[in-house]
mmCIF file of C-alpha atoms in Angstrom:
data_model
loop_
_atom_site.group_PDB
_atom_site.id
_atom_site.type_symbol
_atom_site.label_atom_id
_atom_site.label_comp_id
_atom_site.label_asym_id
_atom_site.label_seq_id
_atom_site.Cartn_x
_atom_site.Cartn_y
_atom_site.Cartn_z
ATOM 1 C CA UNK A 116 0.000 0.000 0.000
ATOM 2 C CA UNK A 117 1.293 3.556 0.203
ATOM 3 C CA UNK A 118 2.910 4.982 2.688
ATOM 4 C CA UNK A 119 3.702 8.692 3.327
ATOM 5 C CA UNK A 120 6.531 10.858 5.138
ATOM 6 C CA UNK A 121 6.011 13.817 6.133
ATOM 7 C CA UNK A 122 8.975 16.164 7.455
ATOM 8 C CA UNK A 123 9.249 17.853 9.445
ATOM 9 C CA UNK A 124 7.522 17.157 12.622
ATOM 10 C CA UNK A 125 7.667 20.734 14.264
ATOM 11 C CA UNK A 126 8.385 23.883 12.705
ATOM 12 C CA UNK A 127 8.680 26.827 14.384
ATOM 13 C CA UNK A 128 8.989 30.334 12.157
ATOM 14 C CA UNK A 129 8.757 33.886 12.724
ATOM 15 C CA UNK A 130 5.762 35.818 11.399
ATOM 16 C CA UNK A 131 6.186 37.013 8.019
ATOM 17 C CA UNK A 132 8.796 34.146 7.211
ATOM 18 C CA UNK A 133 7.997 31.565 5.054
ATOM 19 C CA UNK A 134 7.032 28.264 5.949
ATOM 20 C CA UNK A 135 8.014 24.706 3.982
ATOM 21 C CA UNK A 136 6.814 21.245 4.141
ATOM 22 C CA UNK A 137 7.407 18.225 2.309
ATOM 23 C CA UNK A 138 6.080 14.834 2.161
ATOM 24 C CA UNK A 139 7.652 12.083 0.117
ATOM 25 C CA UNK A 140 4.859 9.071 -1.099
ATOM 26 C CA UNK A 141 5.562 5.495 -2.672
ATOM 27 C CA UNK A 142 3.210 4.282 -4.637
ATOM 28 C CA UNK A 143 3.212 6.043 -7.885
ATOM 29 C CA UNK A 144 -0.284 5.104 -9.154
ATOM 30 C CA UNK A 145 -1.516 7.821 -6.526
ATOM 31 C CA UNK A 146 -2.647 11.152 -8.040
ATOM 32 C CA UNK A 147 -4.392 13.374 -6.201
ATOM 33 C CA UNK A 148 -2.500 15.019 -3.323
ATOM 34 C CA UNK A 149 -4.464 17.386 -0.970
ATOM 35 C CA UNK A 150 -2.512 19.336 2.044
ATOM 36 C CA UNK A 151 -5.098 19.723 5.067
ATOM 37 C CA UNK A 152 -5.008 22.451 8.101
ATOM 38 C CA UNK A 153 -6.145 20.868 11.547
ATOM 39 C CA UNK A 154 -6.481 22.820 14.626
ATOM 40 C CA UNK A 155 -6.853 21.639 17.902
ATOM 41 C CA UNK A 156 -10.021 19.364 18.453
ATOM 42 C CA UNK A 157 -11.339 20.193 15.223
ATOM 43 C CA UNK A 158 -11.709 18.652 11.927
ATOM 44 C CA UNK A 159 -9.018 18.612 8.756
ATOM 45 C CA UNK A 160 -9.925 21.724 6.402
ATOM 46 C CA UNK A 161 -8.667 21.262 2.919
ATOM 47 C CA UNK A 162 -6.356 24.136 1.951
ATOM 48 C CA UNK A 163 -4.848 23.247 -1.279
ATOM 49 C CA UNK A 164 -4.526 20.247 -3.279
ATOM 50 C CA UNK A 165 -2.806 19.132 -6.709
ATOM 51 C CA UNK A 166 -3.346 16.611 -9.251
ATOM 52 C CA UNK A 167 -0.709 14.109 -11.018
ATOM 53 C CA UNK A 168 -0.895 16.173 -14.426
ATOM 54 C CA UNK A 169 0.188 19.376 -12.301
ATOM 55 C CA UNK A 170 3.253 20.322 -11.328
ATOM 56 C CA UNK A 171 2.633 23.775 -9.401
ATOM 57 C CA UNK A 172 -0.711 25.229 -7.972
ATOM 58 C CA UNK A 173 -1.254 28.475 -5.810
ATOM 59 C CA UNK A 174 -3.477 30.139 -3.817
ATOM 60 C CA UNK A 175 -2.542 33.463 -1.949
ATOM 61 C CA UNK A 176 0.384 33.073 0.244
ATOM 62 C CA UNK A 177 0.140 29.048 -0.487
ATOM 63 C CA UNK A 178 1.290 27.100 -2.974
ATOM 64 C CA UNK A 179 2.393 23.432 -3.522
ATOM 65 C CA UNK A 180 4.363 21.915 -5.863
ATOM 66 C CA UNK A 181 4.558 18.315 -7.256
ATOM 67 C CA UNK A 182 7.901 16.210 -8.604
ATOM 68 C CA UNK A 183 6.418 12.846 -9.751
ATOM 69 C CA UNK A 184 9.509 11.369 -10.819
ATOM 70 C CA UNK A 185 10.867 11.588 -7.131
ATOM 71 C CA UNK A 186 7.839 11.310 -6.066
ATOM 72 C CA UNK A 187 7.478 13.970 -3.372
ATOM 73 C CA UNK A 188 5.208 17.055 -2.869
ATOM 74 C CA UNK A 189 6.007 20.133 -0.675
ATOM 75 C CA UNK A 190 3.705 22.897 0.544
ATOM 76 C CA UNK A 191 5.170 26.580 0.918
ATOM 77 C CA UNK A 192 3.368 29.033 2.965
ATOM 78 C CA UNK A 193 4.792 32.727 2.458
ATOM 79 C CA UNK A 194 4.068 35.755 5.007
ATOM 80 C CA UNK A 195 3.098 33.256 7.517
ATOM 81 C CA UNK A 196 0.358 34.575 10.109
ATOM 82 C CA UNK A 197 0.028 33.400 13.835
ATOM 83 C CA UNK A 198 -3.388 32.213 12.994
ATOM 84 C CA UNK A 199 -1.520 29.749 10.395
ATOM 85 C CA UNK A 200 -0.292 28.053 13.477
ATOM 86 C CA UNK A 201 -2.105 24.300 13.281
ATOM 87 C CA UNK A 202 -1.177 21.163 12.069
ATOM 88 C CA UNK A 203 -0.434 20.308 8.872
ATOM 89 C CA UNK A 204 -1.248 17.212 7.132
ATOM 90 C CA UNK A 205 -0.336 16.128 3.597
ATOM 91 C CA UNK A 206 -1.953 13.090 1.769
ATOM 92 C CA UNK A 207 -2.298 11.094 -1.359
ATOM 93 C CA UNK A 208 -4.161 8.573 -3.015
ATOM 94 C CA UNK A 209 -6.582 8.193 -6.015
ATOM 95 C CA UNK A 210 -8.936 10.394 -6.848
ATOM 96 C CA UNK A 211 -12.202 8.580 -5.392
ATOM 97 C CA UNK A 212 -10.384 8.198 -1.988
ATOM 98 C CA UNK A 213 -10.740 4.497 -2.051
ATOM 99 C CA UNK A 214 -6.556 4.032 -1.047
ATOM 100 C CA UNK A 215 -6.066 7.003 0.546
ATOM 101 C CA UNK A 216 -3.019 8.305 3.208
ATOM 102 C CA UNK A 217 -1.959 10.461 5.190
ATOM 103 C CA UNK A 218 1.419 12.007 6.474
ATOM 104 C CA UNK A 219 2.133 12.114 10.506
ATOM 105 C CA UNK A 220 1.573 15.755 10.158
ATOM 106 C CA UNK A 221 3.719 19.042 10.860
ATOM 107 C CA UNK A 222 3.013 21.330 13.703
ATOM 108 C CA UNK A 223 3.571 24.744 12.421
ATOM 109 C CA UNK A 224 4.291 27.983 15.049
ATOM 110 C CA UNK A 225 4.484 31.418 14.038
ATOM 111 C CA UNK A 226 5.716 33.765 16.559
ATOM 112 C CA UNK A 227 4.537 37.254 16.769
ATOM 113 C CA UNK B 127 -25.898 22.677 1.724
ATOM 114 C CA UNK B 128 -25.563 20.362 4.219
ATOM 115 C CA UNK B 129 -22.137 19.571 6.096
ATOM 116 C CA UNK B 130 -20.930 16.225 7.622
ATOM 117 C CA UNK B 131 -22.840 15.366 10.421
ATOM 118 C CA UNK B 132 -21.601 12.860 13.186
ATOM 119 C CA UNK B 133 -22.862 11.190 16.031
ATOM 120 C CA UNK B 134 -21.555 10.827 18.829
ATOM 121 C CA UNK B 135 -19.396 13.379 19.685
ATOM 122 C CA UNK B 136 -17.495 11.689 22.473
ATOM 123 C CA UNK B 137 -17.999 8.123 23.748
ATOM 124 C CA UNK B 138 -16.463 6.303 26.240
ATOM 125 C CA UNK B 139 -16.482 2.055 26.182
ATOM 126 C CA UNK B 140 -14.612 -0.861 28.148
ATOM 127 C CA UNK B 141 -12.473 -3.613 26.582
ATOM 128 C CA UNK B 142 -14.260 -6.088 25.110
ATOM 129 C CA UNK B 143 -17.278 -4.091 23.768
ATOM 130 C CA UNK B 144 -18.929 -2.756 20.851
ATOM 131 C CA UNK B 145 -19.493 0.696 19.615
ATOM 132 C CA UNK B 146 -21.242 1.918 16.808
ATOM 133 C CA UNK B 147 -20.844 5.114 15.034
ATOM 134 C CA UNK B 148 -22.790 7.268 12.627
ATOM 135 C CA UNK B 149 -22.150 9.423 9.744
ATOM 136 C CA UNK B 150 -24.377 11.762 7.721
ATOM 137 C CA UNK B 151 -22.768 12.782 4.290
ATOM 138 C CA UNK B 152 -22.558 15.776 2.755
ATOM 139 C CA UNK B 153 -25.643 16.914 0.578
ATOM 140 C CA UNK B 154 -25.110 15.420 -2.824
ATOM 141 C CA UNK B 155 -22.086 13.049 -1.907
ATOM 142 C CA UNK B 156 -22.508 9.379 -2.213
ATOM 143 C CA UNK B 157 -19.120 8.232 -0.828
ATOM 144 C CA UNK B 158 -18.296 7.917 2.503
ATOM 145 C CA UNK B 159 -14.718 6.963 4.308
ATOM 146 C CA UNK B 160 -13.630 6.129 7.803
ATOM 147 C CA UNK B 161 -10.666 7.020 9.355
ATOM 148 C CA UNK B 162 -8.595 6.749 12.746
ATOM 149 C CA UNK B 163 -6.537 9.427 14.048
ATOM 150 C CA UNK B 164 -4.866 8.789 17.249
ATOM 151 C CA UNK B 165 -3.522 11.572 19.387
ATOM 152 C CA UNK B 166 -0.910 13.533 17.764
ATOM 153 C CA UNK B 167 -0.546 11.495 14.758
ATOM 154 C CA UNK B 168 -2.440 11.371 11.298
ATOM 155 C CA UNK B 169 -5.915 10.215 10.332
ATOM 156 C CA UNK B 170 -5.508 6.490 8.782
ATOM 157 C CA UNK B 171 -7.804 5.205 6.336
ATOM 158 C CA UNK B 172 -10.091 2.782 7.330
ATOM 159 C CA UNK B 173 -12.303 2.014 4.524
ATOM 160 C CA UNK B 174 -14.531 3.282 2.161
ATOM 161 C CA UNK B 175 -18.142 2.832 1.045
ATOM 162 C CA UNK B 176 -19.711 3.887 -2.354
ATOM 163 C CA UNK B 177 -22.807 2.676 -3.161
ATOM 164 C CA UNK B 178 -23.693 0.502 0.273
ATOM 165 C CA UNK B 179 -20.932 -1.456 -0.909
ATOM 166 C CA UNK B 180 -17.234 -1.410 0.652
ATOM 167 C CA UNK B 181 -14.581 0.092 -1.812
ATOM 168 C CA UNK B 182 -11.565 0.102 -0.354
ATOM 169 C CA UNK B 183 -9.699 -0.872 2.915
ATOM 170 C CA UNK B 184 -6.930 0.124 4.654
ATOM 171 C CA UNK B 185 -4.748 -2.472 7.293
ATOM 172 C CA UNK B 186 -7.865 -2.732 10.052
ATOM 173 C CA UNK B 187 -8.534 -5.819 11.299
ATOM 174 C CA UNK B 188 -11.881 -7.285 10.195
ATOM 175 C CA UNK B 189 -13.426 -6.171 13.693
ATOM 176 C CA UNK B 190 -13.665 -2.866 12.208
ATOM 177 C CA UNK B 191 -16.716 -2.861 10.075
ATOM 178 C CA UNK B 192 -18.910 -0.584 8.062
ATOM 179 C CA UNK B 193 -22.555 -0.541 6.368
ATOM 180 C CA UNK B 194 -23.629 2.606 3.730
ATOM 181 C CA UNK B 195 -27.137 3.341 3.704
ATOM 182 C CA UNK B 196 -29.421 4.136 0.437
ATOM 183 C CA UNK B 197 -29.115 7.352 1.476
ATOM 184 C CA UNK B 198 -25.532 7.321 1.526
ATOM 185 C CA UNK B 199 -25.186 7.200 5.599
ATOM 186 C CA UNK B 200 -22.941 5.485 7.064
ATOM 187 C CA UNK B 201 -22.070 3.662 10.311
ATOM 188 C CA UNK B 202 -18.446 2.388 11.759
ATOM 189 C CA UNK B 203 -19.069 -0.790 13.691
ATOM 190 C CA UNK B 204 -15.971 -1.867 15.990
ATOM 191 C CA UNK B 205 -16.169 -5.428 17.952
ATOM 192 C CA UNK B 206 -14.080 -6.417 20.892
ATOM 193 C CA UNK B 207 -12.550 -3.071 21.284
ATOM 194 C CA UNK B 208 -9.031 -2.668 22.710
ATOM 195 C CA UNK B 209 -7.462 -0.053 24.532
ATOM 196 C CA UNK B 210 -5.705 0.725 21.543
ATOM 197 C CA UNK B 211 -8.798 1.592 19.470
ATOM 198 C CA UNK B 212 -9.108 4.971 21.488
ATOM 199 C CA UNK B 213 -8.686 7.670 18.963
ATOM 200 C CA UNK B 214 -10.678 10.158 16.951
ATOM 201 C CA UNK B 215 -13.104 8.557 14.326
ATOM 202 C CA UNK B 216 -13.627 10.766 11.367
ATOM 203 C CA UNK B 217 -16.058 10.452 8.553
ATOM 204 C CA UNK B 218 -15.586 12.119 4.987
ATOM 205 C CA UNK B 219 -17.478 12.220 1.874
ATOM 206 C CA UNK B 220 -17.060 12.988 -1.581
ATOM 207 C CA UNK B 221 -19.322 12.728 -4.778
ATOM 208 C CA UNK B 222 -18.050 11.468 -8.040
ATOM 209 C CA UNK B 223 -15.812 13.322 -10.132
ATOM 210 C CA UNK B 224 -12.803 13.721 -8.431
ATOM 211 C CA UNK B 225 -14.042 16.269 -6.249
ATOM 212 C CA UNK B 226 -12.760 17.094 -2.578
ATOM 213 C CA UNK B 227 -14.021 15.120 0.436
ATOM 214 C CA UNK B 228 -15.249 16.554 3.532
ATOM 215 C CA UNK B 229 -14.568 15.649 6.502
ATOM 216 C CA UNK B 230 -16.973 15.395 10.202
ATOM 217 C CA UNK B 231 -15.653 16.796 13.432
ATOM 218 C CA UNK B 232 -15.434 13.303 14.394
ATOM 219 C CA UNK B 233 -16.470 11.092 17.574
ATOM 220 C CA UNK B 234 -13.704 11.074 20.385
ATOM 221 C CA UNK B 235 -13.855 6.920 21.419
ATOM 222 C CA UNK B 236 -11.606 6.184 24.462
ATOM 223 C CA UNK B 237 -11.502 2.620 26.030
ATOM 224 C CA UNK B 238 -11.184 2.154 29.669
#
């Protein structure tokens, strides 16, 4: 099955900094791969995602980018905020969800 | 438009019982998937149902069973639970078309 690595586990950055994460996945018939923001007690919000025929997507001060040769996927969150502090999960899979994983997640702390 | 809905939020069992739990898909979604997210780690796929049938699993043993509902509802069933099955249960759905899922706030299960 797949299996996904997510690094790193903490990151701690300075407001205004930017902010990178990257996840590396195995099997290569996955192509969907969605980053989700979880805060505490509360349920994964989809932020951005990115399809196999893709190699770079943004949104605002996010954007992800996708190597399918390597096989890894990073997220990149610019002018970080303190209210982007959460954790941060990457995941892939198919498209229908019907194999689907997820990293171990990377707390992110921006510091006023 | 209606969210994911589930039920119960918290719920607290002994070893050696069995707990149901109930998820209400998103309006317009007719795939639903389980997952278990233990403290401080990431949500792991259960399995997924599309069409009252199962469509997927991930490594759960077969204690950890499922039913879909015509319309498109879903329950978690867990037998024999260990201590170990104390975690977050969340429920997502999706529709068709390689479209996002959405995820429920999830029921908080701890074994005592």
């Amino acid at each position: 099955g797949e299996n996904v690595e997510q690094h790193p586990s903490t990151l701690s950055v300075q407001e205004g900094d930017s902010a990178v994460i990257k996840c590396t996945y195995s099997d290569s018939a996955s192509n969907y791969f969605p980053w989700y923001k979880q805060e505490l007690g509360k349920r994964p919000q989809l932020i951005i995602d990115i399809r196999s025929n893709v190699g770079e997507k943004k949104d605002q001060r996010i954007a992800v980018t996708l190597n399918k040769t390597a096989k890894h996927f990073s997220l990149h969150i610019t002018e970080t905020q303190p209210e982007d502090s959460a954790v941060y999960f990457c995941a892939a899979g198919g498209y229908n969800f019907n194999k689907f994983y997820f990293g171990s997640g990377t707390k992110l702390n921006v510091k006023p | 438009e209606t969210g994911v809905t589930q039920s119960p939020t918290h719920l607290i069992k002994t070893r050696g019982q069995q707990v149901t739990l109930r998820c209400s898909s998103q309006s317009g979604h007719n795939t639903v998937s389980w997952y278990q997210q233990a403290l401080g780690q990431g949500p792991q796929f259960i399995f997924q149902y599309y069409r009252e049938e199962e469509n997927g699993r991930g490594n759960f043993p077969p204690r950890f069973s499922g039913l879909q509902f015509p319309n498109y509802s879903s329950e978690l069933n867990v037998n024999a639970l260990e201590l170990d099955d104390s975690a977050l249960y969340l429920c997502a759905s999706s529709s068709s078309g390689a479209q996002p899922q959405h995820f429920g706030d999830g029921t908080r299960l701890s074994i005592l």
